[in-house]
mmCIF file with all atom_site columns, C-alpha atoms in Angstrom:
data_model
loop_
_atom_site.group_PDB
_atom_site.id
_atom_site.type_symbol
_atom_site.label_atom_id
_atom_site.label_alt_id
_atom_site.label_comp_id
_atom_site.label_asym_id
_atom_site.label_entity_id
_atom_site.label_seq_id
_atom_site.pdbx_PDB_ins_code
_atom_site.Cartn_x
_atom_site.Cartn_y
_atom_site.Cartn_z
_atom_site.occupancy
_atom_site.B_iso_or_equiv
_atom_site.pdbx_formal_charge
_atom_site.auth_seq_id
_atom_site.auth_comp_id
_atom_site.auth_asym_id
_atom_site.auth_atom_id
_atom_site.pdbx_PDB_model_num
ATOM 1   C CA . GLN A 1 1   ? -44.295 35.188 16.313  1.00 84.00 ? 183 GLN A CA 1
ATOM 2   C CA . VAL A 1 2   ? -45.421 34.855 12.708  1.00 94.00 ? 184 VAL A CA 1
ATOM 3   C CA . GLN A 1 3   ? -43.362 33.113 10.072  1.00 96.00 ? 185 GLN A CA 1
ATOM 4   C CA . LEU A 1 4   ? -43.732 32.752 6.320   1.00 97.00 ? 186 LEU A CA 1
ATOM 5   C CA . VAL A 1 5   ? -41.851 29.798 4.872   1.00 96.00 ? 187 VAL A CA 1
ATOM 6   C CA . GLU A 1 6   ? -41.534 29.405 1.103   1.00 96.00 ? 188 GLU A CA 1
ATOM 7   C CA . SER A 1 7   ? -40.655 26.311 -0.866  1.00 96.00 ? 189 SER A CA 1
ATOM 8   C CA . GLY A 1 8   ? -40.697 25.059 -4.426  1.00 97.00 ? 190 GLY A CA 1
ATOM 9   C CA . GLY A 1 9   ? -38.070 27.167 -6.151  1.00 95.00 ? 191 GLY A CA 1
ATOM 10  C CA . GLY A 1 10  ? -35.385 25.702 -8.344  1.00 97.00 ? 192 GLY A CA 1
ATOM 11  C CA . LEU A 1 11  ? -33.855 25.487 -11.792 1.00 98.00 ? 193 LEU A CA 1
ATOM 12  C CA . VAL A 1 12  ? -36.063 24.813 -14.791 1.00 98.00 ? 194 VAL A CA 1
ATOM 13  C CA . GLN A 1 13  ? -35.741 25.108 -18.550 1.00 98.00 ? 195 GLN A CA 1
ATOM 14  C CA . ALA A 1 14  ? -37.665 27.712 -20.488 1.00 98.00 ? 196 ALA A CA 1
ATOM 15  C CA . GLY A 1 15  ? -41.203 26.518 -21.094 1.00 98.00 ? 197 GLY A CA 1
ATOM 16  C CA . GLY A 1 16  ? -41.230 24.486 -17.919 1.00 98.00 ? 198 GLY A CA 1
ATOM 17  C CA . SER A 1 17  ? -43.278 24.805 -14.751 1.00 98.00 ? 199 SER A CA 1
ATOM 18  C CA . LEU A 1 18  ? -42.737 25.281 -11.045 1.00 98.00 ? 200 LEU A CA 1
ATOM 19  C CA . ARG A 1 19  ? -45.083 25.546 -8.091  1.00 98.00 ? 201 ARG A CA 1
ATOM 20  C CA . LEU A 1 20  ? -44.190 27.740 -5.156  1.00 98.00 ? 202 LEU A CA 1
ATOM 21  C CA . SER A 1 21  ? -45.749 27.322 -1.730  1.00 98.00 ? 203 SER A CA 1
ATOM 22  C CA . CYS A 1 22  ? -45.787 29.638 1.262   1.00 98.00 ? 204 CYS A CA 1
ATOM 23  C CA . VAL A 1 23  ? -47.039 28.588 4.672   1.00 98.00 ? 205 VAL A CA 1
ATOM 24  C CA . ALA A 1 24  ? -47.899 31.200 7.274   1.00 97.00 ? 206 ALA A CA 1
ATOM 25  C CA . SER A 1 25  ? -47.664 30.093 10.889  1.00 96.00 ? 207 SER A CA 1
ATOM 26  C CA . GLY A 1 26  ? -48.070 31.713 14.282  1.00 95.00 ? 208 GLY A CA 1
ATOM 27  C CA . SER A 1 27  ? -50.827 33.523 16.122  1.00 93.00 ? 209 SER A CA 1
ATOM 28  C CA . ILE A 1 28  ? -52.807 34.309 12.993  1.00 95.00 ? 210 ILE A CA 1
ATOM 29  C CA . VAL A 1 29  ? -56.372 35.456 13.428  1.00 94.00 ? 211 VAL A CA 1
ATOM 30  C CA . SER A 1 30  ? -57.149 36.113 9.781   1.00 94.00 ? 212 SER A CA 1
ATOM 31  C CA . ILE A 1 31  ? -55.523 36.761 6.426   1.00 95.00 ? 213 ILE A CA 1
ATOM 32  C CA . ASN A 1 32  ? -56.203 39.996 4.591   1.00 96.00 ? 214 ASN A CA 1
ATOM 33  C CA . VAL A 1 33  ? -53.957 39.545 1.564   1.00 98.00 ? 215 VAL A CA 1
ATOM 34  C CA . MET A 1 34  ? -51.259 37.128 0.522   1.00 98.00 ? 216 MET A CA 1
ATOM 35  C CA . GLY A 1 35  ? -49.040 37.555 -2.462  1.00 98.00 ? 217 GLY A CA 1
ATOM 36  C CA . TRP A 1 36  ? -45.827 36.852 -4.278  1.00 98.00 ? 218 TRP A CA 1
ATOM 37  C CA . TYR A 1 37  ? -43.169 39.369 -5.204  1.00 98.00 ? 219 TYR A CA 1
ATOM 38  C CA . ARG A 1 38  ? -39.939 38.856 -7.078  1.00 98.00 ? 220 ARG A CA 1
ATOM 39  C CA . GLN A 1 39  ? -36.618 40.600 -7.319  1.00 98.00 ? 221 GLN A CA 1
ATOM 40  C CA . ALA A 1 40  ? -34.088 40.036 -10.060 1.00 97.00 ? 222 ALA A CA 1
ATOM 41  C CA . PRO A 1 41  ? -30.450 41.125 -9.656  1.00 93.00 ? 223 PRO A CA 1
ATOM 42  C CA . GLY A 1 42  ? -30.133 44.887 -9.968  1.00 95.00 ? 224 GLY A CA 1
ATOM 43  C CA . GLU A 1 43  ? -33.894 45.315 -10.131 1.00 96.00 ? 225 GLU A CA 1
ATOM 44  C CA . GLN A 1 44  ? -36.522 46.526 -7.709  1.00 97.00 ? 226 GLN A CA 1
ATOM 45  C CA . ARG A 1 45  ? -38.836 44.092 -6.011  1.00 98.00 ? 227 ARG A CA 1
ATOM 46  C CA . GLU A 1 46  ? -42.086 43.825 -7.953  1.00 98.00 ? 228 GLU A CA 1
ATOM 47  C CA . LEU A 1 47  ? -45.514 42.359 -7.326  1.00 98.00 ? 229 LEU A CA 1
ATOM 48  C CA . VAL A 1 48  ? -46.151 39.153 -9.242  1.00 98.00 ? 230 VAL A CA 1
ATOM 49  C CA . ALA A 1 49  ? -49.581 38.170 -7.952  1.00 98.00 ? 231 ALA A CA 1
ATOM 50  C CA . SER A 1 50  ? -51.817 38.632 -4.944  1.00 98.00 ? 232 SER A CA 1
ATOM 51  C CA . ILE A 1 51  ? -55.001 37.100 -3.585  1.00 98.00 ? 233 ILE A CA 1
ATOM 52  C CA . SER A 1 52  ? -57.560 38.476 -1.182  1.00 97.00 ? 234 SER A CA 1
ATOM 53  C CA . GLY A 1 53  ? -60.922 36.998 -0.360  1.00 89.00 ? 235 GLY A CA 1
ATOM 54  C CA . GLY A 1 54  ? -60.881 35.034 -3.570  1.00 83.00 ? 236 GLY A CA 1
ATOM 55  C CA . SER A 1 55  ? -59.995 38.012 -5.751  1.00 97.00 ? 237 SER A CA 1
ATOM 56  C CA . THR A 1 56  ? -56.712 37.810 -7.605  1.00 98.00 ? 238 THR A CA 1
ATOM 57  C CA . ASN A 1 57  ? -54.375 40.326 -9.146  1.00 98.00 ? 239 ASN A CA 1
ATOM 58  C CA . TYR A 1 58  ? -51.490 39.681 -11.544 1.00 98.00 ? 240 TYR A CA 1
ATOM 59  C CA . ALA A 1 59  ? -48.641 41.597 -13.058 1.00 98.00 ? 241 ALA A CA 1
ATOM 60  C CA . ASP A 1 60  ? -49.150 42.004 -16.796 1.00 98.00 ? 242 ASP A CA 1
ATOM 61  C CA . SER A 1 61  ? -45.949 40.073 -17.464 1.00 98.00 ? 243 SER A CA 1
ATOM 62  C CA . VAL A 1 62  ? -47.318 36.871 -15.894 1.00 98.00 ? 244 VAL A CA 1
ATOM 63  C CA . LYS A 1 63  ? -51.002 36.988 -16.835 1.00 98.00 ? 245 LYS A CA 1
ATOM 64  C CA . GLY A 1 64  ? -52.090 33.783 -18.496 1.00 98.00 ? 246 GLY A CA 1
ATOM 65  C CA . ARG A 1 65  ? -48.990 31.911 -17.293 1.00 98.00 ? 247 ARG A CA 1
ATOM 66  C CA . PHE A 1 66  ? -49.083 32.127 -13.493 1.00 98.00 ? 248 PHE A CA 1
ATOM 67  C CA . THR A 1 67  ? -51.931 31.236 -11.159 1.00 98.00 ? 249 THR A CA 1
ATOM 68  C CA . ILE A 1 68  ? -52.156 32.193 -7.492  1.00 98.00 ? 250 ILE A CA 1
ATOM 69  C CA . SER A 1 69  ? -54.362 30.241 -5.108  1.00 97.00 ? 251 SER A CA 1
ATOM 70  C CA . MET A 1 70  ? -54.839 29.877 -1.389  1.00 96.00 ? 252 MET A CA 1
ATOM 71  C CA . ASP A 1 71  ? -55.793 27.154 1.046   1.00 95.00 ? 253 ASP A CA 1
ATOM 72  C CA . ASN A 1 72  ? -57.284 29.098 3.949   1.00 93.00 ? 254 ASN A CA 1
ATOM 73  C CA . ALA A 1 73  ? -57.451 26.067 6.201   1.00 94.00 ? 255 ALA A CA 1
ATOM 74  C CA . LYS A 1 74  ? -53.698 25.635 5.883   1.00 96.00 ? 256 LYS A CA 1
ATOM 75  C CA . ASN A 1 75  ? -52.776 29.352 5.751   1.00 96.00 ? 257 ASN A CA 1
ATOM 76  C CA . THR A 1 76  ? -50.936 28.505 2.559   1.00 97.00 ? 258 THR A CA 1
ATOM 77  C CA . VAL A 1 77  ? -50.634 30.393 -0.704  1.00 98.00 ? 259 VAL A CA 1
ATOM 78  C CA . TYR A 1 78  ? -49.445 28.803 -3.928  1.00 98.00 ? 260 TYR A CA 1
ATOM 79  C CA . LEU A 1 79  ? -48.055 30.182 -7.155  1.00 98.00 ? 261 LEU A CA 1
ATOM 80  C CA . GLN A 1 80  ? -48.310 27.857 -10.138 1.00 98.00 ? 262 GLN A CA 1
ATOM 81  C CA . MET A 1 81  ? -45.880 29.087 -12.778 1.00 98.00 ? 263 MET A CA 1
ATOM 82  C CA . ASN A 1 82  ? -46.223 27.695 -16.297 1.00 98.00 ? 264 ASN A CA 1
ATOM 83  C CA . SER A 1 83  ? -44.503 28.555 -19.569 1.00 98.00 ? 265 SER A CA 1
ATOM 84  C CA . LEU A 1 84  ? -41.586 29.975 -17.660 1.00 98.00 ? 266 LEU A CA 1
ATOM 85  C CA . LYS A 1 85  ? -39.241 32.367 -19.410 1.00 98.00 ? 267 LYS A CA 1
ATOM 86  C CA . PRO A 1 86  ? -35.635 33.337 -18.627 1.00 97.00 ? 268 PRO A CA 1
ATOM 87  C CA . GLU A 1 87  ? -36.898 36.782 -17.619 1.00 97.00 ? 269 GLU A CA 1
ATOM 88  C CA . ASP A 1 88  ? -38.862 35.136 -14.799 1.00 98.00 ? 270 ASP A CA 1
ATOM 89  C CA . THR A 1 89  ? -35.539 34.379 -13.102 1.00 98.00 ? 271 THR A CA 1
ATOM 90  C CA . ALA A 1 90  ? -35.532 36.051 -9.692  1.00 98.00 ? 272 ALA A CA 1
ATOM 91  C CA . VAL A 1 91  ? -35.808 35.501 -5.974  1.00 98.00 ? 273 VAL A CA 1
ATOM 92  C CA . TYR A 1 92  ? -39.500 35.068 -5.208  1.00 98.00 ? 274 TYR A CA 1
ATOM 93  C CA . TYR A 1 93  ? -40.788 36.356 -1.896  1.00 98.00 ? 275 TYR A CA 1
ATOM 94  C CA . CYS A 1 94  ? -44.029 35.552 -0.136  1.00 98.00 ? 276 CYS A CA 1
ATOM 95  C CA . ASN A 1 95  ? -45.821 38.481 1.487   1.00 98.00 ? 277 ASN A CA 1
ATOM 96  C CA . ALA A 1 96  ? -48.790 38.494 3.816   1.00 98.00 ? 278 ALA A CA 1
ATOM 97  C CA . ASP A 1 97  ? -50.968 41.114 5.426   1.00 97.00 ? 279 ASP A CA 1
ATOM 98  C CA . LEU A 1 98  ? -52.298 39.436 8.538   1.00 96.00 ? 280 LEU A CA 1
ATOM 99  C CA . VAL A 1 99  ? -54.357 40.059 11.619  1.00 96.00 ? 281 VAL A CA 1
ATOM 100 C CA . VAL A 1 100 ? -52.371 38.509 14.442  1.00 95.00 ? 282 VAL A CA 1
ATOM 101 C CA . ARG A 1 101 ? -52.959 38.032 18.134  1.00 92.00 ? 283 ARG A CA 1
ATOM 102 C CA . VAL A 1 102 ? -50.320 39.861 20.168  1.00 88.00 ? 284 VAL A CA 1
ATOM 103 C CA . VAL A 1 103 ? -51.758 39.061 23.568  1.00 85.00 ? 285 VAL A CA 1
ATOM 104 C CA . VAL A 1 104 ? -55.018 37.352 24.484  1.00 80.00 ? 286 VAL A CA 1
ATOM 105 C CA . THR A 1 105 ? -57.057 40.554 24.249  1.00 84.00 ? 287 THR A CA 1
ATOM 106 C CA . HIS A 1 106 ? -55.098 42.470 21.618  1.00 91.00 ? 288 HIS A CA 1
ATOM 107 C CA . ARG A 1 107 ? -54.845 42.063 17.863  1.00 92.00 ? 289 ARG A CA 1
ATOM 108 C CA . ILE A 1 108 ? -52.874 43.976 15.286  1.00 94.00 ? 290 ILE A CA 1
ATOM 109 C CA . THR A 1 109 ? -52.628 44.053 11.536  1.00 96.00 ? 291 THR A CA 1
ATOM 110 C CA . ALA A 1 110 ? -49.086 43.611 10.293  1.00 96.00 ? 292 ALA A CA 1
ATOM 111 C CA . ASN A 1 111 ? -47.179 42.816 7.114   1.00 97.00 ? 293 ASN A CA 1
ATOM 112 C CA . TYR A 1 112 ? -44.735 39.939 6.843   1.00 97.00 ? 294 TYR A CA 1
ATOM 113 C CA . TRP A 1 113 ? -42.168 38.664 4.361   1.00 98.00 ? 295 TRP A CA 1
ATOM 114 C CA . GLY A 1 114 ? -40.752 35.246 3.737   1.00 97.00 ? 296 GLY A CA 1
ATOM 115 C CA . GLN A 1 115 ? -37.049 34.584 3.298   1.00 97.00 ? 297 GLN A CA 1
ATOM 116 C CA . GLY A 1 116 ? -37.288 34.146 -0.462  1.00 97.00 ? 298 GLY A CA 1
ATOM 117 C CA . THR A 1 117 ? -36.804 31.237 -2.830  1.00 97.00 ? 299 THR A CA 1
ATOM 118 C CA . GLN A 1 118 ? -34.682 31.304 -5.972  1.00 98.00 ? 300 GLN A CA 1
ATOM 119 C CA . VAL A 1 119 ? -36.280 30.572 -9.333  1.00 98.00 ? 301 VAL A CA 1
ATOM 120 C CA . THR A 1 120 ? -33.879 30.203 -12.249 1.00 98.00 ? 302 THR A CA 1
ATOM 121 C CA . VAL A 1 121 ? -35.117 29.659 -15.803 1.00 98.00 ? 303 VAL A CA 1
ATOM 122 C CA . SER A 1 122 ? -32.506 28.599 -18.325 1.00 97.00 ? 304 SER A CA 1
ATOM 123 C CA . SER A 1 123 ? -32.837 29.312 -22.024 1.00 94.00 ? 305 SER A CA 1
#
């Protein structure tokens, strides 16, 4: 069974910083893509940033403020969020596209979500 566990959310004033972490555990063979999404109340879930093989992708709204990185040895993805704004307030979800071992001789590619961590930016 694969799990994604996020940490690092919280309450911060506008202009402040937070660092989110997401650890993937289980029968992971390899990581295709890991990323962060967010969902504000009444809004659709949106991609914030993703990383794959060292290549990164960011939503326009966070470019220059957020940085995604990954520690492959620890199956961990980070999101460093600087210059936070009230509009960054949302539940942040970790997402991973993984190759996992189902049985000894069988592997599948599957997509997983974390449980979410709340980020609140006060003005």
